[in-house]
Tab-separated table of C-alpha atoms in Angstrom:
chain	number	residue	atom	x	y	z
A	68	UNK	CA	3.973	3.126	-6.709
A	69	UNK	CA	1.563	3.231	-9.843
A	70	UNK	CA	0.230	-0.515	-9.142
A	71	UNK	CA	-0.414	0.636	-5.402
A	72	UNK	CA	-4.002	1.283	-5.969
A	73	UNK	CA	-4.539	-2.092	-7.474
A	74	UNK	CA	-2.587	-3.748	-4.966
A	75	UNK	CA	-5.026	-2.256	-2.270
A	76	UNK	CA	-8.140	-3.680	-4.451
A	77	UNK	CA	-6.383	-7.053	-4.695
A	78	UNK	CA	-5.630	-6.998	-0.618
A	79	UNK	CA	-9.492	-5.748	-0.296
A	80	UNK	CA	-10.624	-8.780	-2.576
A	81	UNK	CA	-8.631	-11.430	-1.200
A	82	UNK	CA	-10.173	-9.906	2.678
A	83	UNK	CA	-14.039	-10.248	1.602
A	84	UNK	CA	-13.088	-13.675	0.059
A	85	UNK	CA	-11.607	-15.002	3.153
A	86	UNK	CA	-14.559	-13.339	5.571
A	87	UNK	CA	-16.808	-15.447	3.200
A	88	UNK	CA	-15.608	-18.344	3.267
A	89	UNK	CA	-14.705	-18.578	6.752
A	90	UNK	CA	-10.886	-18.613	5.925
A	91	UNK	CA	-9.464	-16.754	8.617
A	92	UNK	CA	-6.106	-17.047	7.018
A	93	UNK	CA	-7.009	-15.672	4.059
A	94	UNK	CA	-8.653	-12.677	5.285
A	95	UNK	CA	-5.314	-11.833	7.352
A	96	UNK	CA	-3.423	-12.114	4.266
A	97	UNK	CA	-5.890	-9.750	2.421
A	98	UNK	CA	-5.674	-7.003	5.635
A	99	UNK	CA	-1.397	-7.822	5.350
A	100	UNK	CA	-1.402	-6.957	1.970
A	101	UNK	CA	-3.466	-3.749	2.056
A	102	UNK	CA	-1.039	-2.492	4.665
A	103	UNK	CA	1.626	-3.094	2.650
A	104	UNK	CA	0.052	-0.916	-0.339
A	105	UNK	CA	-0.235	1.410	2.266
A	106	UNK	CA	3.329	1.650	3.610
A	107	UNK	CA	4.276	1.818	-0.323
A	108	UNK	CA	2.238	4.769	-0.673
A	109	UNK	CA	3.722	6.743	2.385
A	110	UNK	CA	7.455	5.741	1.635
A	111	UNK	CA	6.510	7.229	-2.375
A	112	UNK	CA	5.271	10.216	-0.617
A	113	UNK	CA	8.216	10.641	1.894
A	114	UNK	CA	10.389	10.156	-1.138
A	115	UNK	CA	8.904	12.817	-3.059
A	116	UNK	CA	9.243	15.389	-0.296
A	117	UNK	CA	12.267	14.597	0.412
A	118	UNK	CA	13.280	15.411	-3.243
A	119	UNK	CA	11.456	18.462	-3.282
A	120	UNK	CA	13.454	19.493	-0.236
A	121	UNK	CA	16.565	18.664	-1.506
A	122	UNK	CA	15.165	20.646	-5.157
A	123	UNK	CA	14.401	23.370	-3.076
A	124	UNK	CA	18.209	23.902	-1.163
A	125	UNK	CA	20.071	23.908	-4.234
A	126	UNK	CA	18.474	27.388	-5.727
């Protein structure tokens, strides 16, 4: 989950590239991948409440 901000920058880069060049493809690719950085983030956060639930019951 640390990278996840970088991996959002990358998807945003490799988006404007494709939109500028034309490359459809590409562009898809760049959206796919910031949605996956995305997911990443909420499943990290999910996880982390879930622990803190699971903290919290055994007191």
């Amino acid at each position: 989950m640390s990278d996840n901000p970088m991996d959002k920058l990358k998807g945003k880069a490799k988006e404007m590239k494709g939109k500028a060049t034309g490359n459809d493809r590409e562009a898809a690719e760049g959206q796919t991948d910031q949605m996956k950085a995305k997911a990443k983030d909420e499943m990290g956060k999910m996880k982390d409440r879930a622990e803190g639930m699971r903290d919290s019951g055994n007191r």
